[in-house]
Short mmCIF file of C-alpha atoms and ligand atoms in Angstrom, two decimals:
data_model
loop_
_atom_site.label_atom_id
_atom_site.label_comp_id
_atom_site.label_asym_id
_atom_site.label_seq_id
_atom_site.Cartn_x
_atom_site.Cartn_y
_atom_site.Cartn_z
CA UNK A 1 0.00 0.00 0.00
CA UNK A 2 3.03 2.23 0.56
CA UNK A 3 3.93 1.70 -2.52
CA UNK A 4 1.15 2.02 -4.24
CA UNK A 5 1.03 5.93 -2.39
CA UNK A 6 4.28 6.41 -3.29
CA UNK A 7 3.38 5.91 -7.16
CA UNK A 8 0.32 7.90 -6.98
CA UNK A 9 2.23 10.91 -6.06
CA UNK A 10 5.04 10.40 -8.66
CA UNK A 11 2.76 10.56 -11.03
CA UNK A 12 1.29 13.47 -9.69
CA UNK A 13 4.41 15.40 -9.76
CA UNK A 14 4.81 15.48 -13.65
CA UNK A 15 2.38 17.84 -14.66
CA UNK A 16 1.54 17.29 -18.23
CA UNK A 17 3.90 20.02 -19.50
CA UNK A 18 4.87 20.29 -23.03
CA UNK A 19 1.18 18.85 -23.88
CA UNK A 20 0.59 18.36 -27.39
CA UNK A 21 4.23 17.13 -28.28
CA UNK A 22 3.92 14.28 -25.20
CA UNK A 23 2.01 10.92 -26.83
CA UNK A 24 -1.35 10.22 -25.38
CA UNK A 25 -1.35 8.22 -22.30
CA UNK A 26 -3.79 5.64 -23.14
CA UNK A 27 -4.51 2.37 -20.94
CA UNK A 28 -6.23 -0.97 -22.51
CA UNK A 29 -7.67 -4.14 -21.02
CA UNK A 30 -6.02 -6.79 -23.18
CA UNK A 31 -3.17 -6.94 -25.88
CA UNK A 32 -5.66 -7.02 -28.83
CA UNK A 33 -6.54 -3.50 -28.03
CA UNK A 34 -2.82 -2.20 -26.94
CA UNK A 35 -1.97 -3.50 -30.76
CA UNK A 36 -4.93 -1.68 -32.58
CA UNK A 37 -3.50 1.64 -30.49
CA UNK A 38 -0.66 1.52 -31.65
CA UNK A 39 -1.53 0.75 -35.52
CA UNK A 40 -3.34 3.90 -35.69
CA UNK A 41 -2.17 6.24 -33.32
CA UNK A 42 1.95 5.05 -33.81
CA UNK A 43 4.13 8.05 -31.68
CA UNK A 44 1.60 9.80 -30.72
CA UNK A 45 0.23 7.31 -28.33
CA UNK A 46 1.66 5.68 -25.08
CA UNK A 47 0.07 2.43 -24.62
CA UNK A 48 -0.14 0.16 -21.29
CA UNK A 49 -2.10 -2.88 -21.62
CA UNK A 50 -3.87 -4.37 -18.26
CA UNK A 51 -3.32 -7.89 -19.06
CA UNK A 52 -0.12 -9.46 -20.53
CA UNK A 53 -1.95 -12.31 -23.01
CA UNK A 54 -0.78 -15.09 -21.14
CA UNK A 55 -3.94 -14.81 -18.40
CA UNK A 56 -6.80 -15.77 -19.16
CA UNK A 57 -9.53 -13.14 -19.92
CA UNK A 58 -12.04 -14.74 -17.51
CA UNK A 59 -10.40 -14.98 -14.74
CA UNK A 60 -7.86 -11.98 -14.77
CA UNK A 61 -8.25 -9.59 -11.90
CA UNK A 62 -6.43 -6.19 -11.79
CA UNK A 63 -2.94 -5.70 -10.34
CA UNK A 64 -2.29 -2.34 -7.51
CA UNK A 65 -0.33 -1.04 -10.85
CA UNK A 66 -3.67 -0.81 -12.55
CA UNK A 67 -5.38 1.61 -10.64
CA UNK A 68 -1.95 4.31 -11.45
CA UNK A 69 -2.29 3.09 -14.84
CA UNK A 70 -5.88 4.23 -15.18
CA UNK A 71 -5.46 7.38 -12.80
CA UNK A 72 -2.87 8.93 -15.05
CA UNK A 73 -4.33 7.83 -18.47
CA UNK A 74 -6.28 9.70 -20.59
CA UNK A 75 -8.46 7.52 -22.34
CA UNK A 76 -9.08 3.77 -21.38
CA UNK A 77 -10.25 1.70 -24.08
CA UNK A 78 -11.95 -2.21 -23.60
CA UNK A 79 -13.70 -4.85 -25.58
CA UNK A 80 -16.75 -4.96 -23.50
CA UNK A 81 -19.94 -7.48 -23.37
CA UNK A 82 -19.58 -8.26 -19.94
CA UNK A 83 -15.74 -9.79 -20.51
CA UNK A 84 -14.09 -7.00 -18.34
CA UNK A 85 -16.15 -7.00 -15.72
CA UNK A 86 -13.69 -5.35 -13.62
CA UNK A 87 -12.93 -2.40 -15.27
CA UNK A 88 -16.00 -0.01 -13.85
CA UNK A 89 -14.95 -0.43 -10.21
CA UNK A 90 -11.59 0.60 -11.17
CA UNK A 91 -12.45 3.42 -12.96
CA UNK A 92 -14.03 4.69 -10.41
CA UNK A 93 -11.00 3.79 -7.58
CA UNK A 94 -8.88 5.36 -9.78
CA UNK A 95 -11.32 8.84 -9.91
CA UNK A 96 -9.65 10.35 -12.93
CA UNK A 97 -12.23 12.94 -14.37
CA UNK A 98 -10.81 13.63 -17.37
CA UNK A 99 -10.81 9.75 -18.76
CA UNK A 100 -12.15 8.80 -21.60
CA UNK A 101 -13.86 5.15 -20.95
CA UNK A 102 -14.11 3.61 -24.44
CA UNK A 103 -16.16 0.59 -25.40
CA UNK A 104 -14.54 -0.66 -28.65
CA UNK A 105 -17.45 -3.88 -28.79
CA UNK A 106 -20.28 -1.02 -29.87
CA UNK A 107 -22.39 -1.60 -32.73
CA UNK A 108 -21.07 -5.39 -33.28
CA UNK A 109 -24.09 -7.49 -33.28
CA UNK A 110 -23.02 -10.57 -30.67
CA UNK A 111 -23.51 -14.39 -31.31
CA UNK A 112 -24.65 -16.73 -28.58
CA UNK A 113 -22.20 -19.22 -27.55
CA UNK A 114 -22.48 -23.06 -28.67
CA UNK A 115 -22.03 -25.56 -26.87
CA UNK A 116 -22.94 -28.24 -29.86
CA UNK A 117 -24.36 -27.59 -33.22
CA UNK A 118 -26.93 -25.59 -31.93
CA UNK A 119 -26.58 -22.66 -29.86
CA UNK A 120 -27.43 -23.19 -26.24
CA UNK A 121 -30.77 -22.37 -24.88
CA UNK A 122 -30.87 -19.10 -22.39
CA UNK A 123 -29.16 -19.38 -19.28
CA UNK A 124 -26.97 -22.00 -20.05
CA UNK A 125 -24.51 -19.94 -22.24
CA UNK A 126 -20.51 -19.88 -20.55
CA UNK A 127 -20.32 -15.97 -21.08
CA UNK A 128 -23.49 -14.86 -19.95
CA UNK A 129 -26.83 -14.23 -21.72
CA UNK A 130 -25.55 -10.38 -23.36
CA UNK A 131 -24.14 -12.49 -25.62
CA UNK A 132 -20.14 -14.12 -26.76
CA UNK A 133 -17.63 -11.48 -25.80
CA UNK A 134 -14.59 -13.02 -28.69
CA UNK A 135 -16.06 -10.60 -31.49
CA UNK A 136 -12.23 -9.76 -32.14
CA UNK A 137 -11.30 -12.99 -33.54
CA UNK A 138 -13.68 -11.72 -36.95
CA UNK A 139 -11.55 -9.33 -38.77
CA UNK A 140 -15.23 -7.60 -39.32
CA UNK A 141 -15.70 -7.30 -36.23
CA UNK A 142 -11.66 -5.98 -35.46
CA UNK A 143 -12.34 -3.13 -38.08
CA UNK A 144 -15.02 -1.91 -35.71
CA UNK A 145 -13.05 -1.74 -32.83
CA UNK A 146 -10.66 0.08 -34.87
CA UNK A 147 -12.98 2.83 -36.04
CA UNK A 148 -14.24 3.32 -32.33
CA UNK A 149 -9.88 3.48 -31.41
CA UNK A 150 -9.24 6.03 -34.66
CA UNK A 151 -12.80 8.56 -33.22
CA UNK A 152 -11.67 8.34 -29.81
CA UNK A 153 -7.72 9.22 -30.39
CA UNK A 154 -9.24 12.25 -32.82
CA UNK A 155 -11.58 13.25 -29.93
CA UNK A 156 -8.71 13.51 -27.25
CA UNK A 157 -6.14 14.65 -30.03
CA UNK A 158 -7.64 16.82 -33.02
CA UNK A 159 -4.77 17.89 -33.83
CA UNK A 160 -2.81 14.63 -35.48
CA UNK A 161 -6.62 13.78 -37.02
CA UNK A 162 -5.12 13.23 -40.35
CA UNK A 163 -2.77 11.08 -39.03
CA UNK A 164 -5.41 8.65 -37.81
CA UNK A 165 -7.35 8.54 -40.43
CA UNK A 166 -4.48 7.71 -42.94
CA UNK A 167 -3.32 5.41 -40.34
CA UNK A 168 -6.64 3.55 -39.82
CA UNK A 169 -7.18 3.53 -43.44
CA UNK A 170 -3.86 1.50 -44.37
CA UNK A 171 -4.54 -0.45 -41.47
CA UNK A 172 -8.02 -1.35 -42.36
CA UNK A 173 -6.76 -2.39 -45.89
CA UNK A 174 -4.28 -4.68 -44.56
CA UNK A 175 -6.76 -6.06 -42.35
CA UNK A 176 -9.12 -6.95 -45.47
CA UNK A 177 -6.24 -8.21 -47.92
CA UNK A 178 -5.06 -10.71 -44.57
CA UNK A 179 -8.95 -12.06 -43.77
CA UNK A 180 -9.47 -12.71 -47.77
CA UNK A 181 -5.89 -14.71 -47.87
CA UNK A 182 -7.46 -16.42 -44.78
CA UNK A 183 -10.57 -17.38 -45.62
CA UNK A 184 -9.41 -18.87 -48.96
CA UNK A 185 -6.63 -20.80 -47.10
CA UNK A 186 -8.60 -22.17 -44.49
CA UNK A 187 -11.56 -23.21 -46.99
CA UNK A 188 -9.14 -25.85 -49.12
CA UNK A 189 -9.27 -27.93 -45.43
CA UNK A 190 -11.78 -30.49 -46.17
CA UNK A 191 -13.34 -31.39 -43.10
CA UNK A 192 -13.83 -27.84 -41.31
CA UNK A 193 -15.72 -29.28 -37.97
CA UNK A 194 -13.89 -28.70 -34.54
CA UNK A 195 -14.34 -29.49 -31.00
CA UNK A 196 -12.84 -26.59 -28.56
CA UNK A 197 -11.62 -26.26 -25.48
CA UNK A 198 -13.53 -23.17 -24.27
CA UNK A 199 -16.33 -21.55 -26.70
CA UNK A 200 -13.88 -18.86 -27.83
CA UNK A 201 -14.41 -19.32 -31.61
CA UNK A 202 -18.17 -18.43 -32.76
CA UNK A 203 -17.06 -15.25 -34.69
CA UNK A 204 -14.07 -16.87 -36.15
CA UNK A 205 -15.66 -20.01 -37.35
CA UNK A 206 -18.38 -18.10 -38.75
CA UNK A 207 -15.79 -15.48 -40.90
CA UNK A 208 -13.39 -18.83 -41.78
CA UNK A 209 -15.85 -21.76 -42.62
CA UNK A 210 -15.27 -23.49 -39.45
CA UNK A 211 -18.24 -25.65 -37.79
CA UNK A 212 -17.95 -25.91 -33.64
CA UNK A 213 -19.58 -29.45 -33.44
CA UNK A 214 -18.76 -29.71 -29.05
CA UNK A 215 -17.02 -27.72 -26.47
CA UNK A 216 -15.22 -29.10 -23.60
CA UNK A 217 -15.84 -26.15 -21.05
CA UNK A 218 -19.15 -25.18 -20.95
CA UNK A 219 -18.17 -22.56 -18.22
CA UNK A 220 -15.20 -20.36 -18.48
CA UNK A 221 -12.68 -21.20 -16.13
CA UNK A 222 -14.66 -24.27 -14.76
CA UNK A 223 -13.98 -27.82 -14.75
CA UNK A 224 -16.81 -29.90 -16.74
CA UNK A 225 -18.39 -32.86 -15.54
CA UNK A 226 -17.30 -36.40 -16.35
CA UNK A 227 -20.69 -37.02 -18.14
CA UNK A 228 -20.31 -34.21 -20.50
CA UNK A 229 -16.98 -35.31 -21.19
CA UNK A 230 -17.81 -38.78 -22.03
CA UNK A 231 -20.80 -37.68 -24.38
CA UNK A 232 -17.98 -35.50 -26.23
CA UNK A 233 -15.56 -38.47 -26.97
CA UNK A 234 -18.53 -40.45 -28.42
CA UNK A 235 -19.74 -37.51 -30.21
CA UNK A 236 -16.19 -37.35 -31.49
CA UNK A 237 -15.86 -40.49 -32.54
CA UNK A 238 -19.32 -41.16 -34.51
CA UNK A 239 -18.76 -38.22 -36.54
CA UNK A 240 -15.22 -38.34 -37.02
CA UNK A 241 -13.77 -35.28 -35.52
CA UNK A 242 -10.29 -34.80 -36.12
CA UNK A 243 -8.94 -31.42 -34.66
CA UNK A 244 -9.55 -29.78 -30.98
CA UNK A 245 -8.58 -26.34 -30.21
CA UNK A 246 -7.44 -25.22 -27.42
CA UNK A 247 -5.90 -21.90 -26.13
CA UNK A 248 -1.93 -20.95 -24.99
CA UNK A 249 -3.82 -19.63 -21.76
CA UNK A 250 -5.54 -23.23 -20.70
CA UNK A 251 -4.39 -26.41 -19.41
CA UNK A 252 -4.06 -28.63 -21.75
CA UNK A 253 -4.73 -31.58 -19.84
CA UNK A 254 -8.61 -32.25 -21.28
CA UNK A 255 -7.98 -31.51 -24.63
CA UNK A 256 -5.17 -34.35 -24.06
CA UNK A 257 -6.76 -36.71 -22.34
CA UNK A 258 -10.20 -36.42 -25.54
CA UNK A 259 -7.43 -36.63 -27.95
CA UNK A 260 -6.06 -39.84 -26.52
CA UNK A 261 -9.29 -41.28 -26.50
CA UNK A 262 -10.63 -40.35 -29.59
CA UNK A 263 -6.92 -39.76 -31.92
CA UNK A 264 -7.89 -36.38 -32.62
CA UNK A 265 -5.13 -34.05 -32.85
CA UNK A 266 -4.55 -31.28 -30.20
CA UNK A 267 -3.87 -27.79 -31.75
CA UNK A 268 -2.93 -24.67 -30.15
CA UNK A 269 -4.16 -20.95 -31.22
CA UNK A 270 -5.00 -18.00 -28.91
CA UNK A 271 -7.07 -15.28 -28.60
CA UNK A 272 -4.37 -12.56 -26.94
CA UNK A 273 -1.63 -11.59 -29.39
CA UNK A 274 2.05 -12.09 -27.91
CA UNK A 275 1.01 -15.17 -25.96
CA UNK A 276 2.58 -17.80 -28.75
CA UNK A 277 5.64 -16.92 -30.55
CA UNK A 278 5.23 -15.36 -33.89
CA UNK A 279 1.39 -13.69 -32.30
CA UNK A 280 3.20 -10.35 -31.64
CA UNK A 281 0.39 -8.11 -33.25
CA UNK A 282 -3.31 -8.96 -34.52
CA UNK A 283 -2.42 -9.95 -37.53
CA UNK A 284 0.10 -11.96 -36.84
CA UNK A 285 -2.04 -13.94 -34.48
CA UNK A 286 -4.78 -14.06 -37.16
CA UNK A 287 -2.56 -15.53 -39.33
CA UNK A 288 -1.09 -18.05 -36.59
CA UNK A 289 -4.48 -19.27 -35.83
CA UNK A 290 -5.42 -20.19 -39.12
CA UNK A 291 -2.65 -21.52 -40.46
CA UNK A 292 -1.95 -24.27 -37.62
CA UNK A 293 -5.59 -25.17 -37.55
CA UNK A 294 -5.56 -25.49 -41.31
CA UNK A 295 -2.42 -27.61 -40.96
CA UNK A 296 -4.55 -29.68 -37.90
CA UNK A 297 -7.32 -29.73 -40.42
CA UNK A 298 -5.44 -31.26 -43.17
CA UNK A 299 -3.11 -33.70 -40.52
CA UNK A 300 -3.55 -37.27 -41.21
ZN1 LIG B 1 -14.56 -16.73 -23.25
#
């Protein structure tokens, strides 16, 4: 707690001087966010990202570091839909009236989880009935939380405007030319149906052609039961499923123990950039993710 006191008032003793040239102190919730920052906002930004990518999202609680984060940023943006569920009592700890909360999920219309084929029926979903909180993992659904980054850095900083815009603009081309390379790569797999480890994936398998036959946890960051389990592996078995997914942030001792019993092969993406090498930015990670489950996919 000392400490913590002791950072508070170092930070308060560096007025912001020289505003205008210094970057824009800006604080995320997750990697994902920290990268799309720093795509469009390059120098003029200062980016801290809550979480590291190698938590997971569900079960991530703020550090004392946080709170001096938030108090001393000037715009906080997060993914929203219930996945941060922390970040409102912080923001208010932290009592910094001139932040700028952001909610980069806005205007993306959500998808249920699945549990099988079929989505679940109410109440029984593993993120809550708002709706699946992974709307990053679409590339359509990225480009929105880009636009809401670009209007928010022009709203706290008019004057590099032009800057953004250009910026968001190359980025958002990038974005489109990587997703179309994707979705054509991932489409020559022949058999495109998956069982995951935590339901993670319904935006990506809808953008990429993927079918989410079974999840192992039907509850983030809880252990399922030994019935559901064996339904899965005979599930698995009568229709032939050859690839689960799992995550760099989970254990990876279900997904091993179905794959033993079943011969399915065990293959492992993420949903933070920076968590698996060669995942450093959002692209990267969307080409990671694809590629080794296309390779799974197409595994003997
Ligand atoms: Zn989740």
């Amino acid at each position: 707690m000392r400490l913590l006191l002791l950072a508070l008032t170092a930070v308060s003793f560096f007025p912001s001087w020289s505003r205008g040239a210094e970057p824009v102190n800006v604080v995320v919730t997750m990697p994902v966010l920290k990268d799309f920052v720093e795509q469009i906002g390059k120098e003029h930004v200062q980016v801290t990202s809550l979480m590291t990518g190698f938590e997971s999202e569900h079960t991530y609680s703020p550090k004392p570091s946080a709170l001096v984060a938030v108090r001393n940023a000037r715009v906080l943006f997060e993914v929203g839909v219930g996945l941060e569920v922390w970040v409102s009592q912080l923001v208010r700890n932290a009592g910094n009236e001139r932040l700028l909360v952001v909610t980069t999920s806005r205007g993306i219309g959500l998808l249920r989880d699945h549990v099988g084929a079929e989505p679940v029926s109410s109440g029984q979903e593993a993120h809550g009935p708002g709706g699946n909180p992974h709307v990053w993992l679409d590339p359509e659904g990225a480009a929105t939380m880009v636009r809401h980054v670009t209007e928010a850095l022009i709203k706290v900083d008019a004057s590099h405007k032009a800057e953004y815009r250009a910026n968001q603009a190359a980025y958002l081309r990038e974005l489109d030319e990587t997703a179309a390379f994707l979705v054509q790569r991932l489409r020559q797999a022949p058999n495109r149906r998956i069982v995951v480890h935590h339901p993670a994936w319904p935006y990506f398998a809808r953008r990429f052609g993927v079918q989410v036959v079974g999840t192992i946890q039907t509850q983030p960051a809880s252990e399922p039961s030994a019935h559901h389990l064996q339904r899965l592996i005979t599930q698995m078995r009568k229709e032939r499923i050859k690839v689960i997914v799992t995550e760099a942030q989970l254990n990876r001792k279900l997904p091993d123990l179905l794959a033993k019993e079943t011969g399915a092969h065990v293959v492992v993406l993420t949903t933070m950039p920076g968590a698996l090498p060669g995942t450093e930015t959002y692209l990267d990670m969307l080409r990671y993710n694809v590629l080794q489950l296309a390779q799974a996919l197409e595994s003997p």
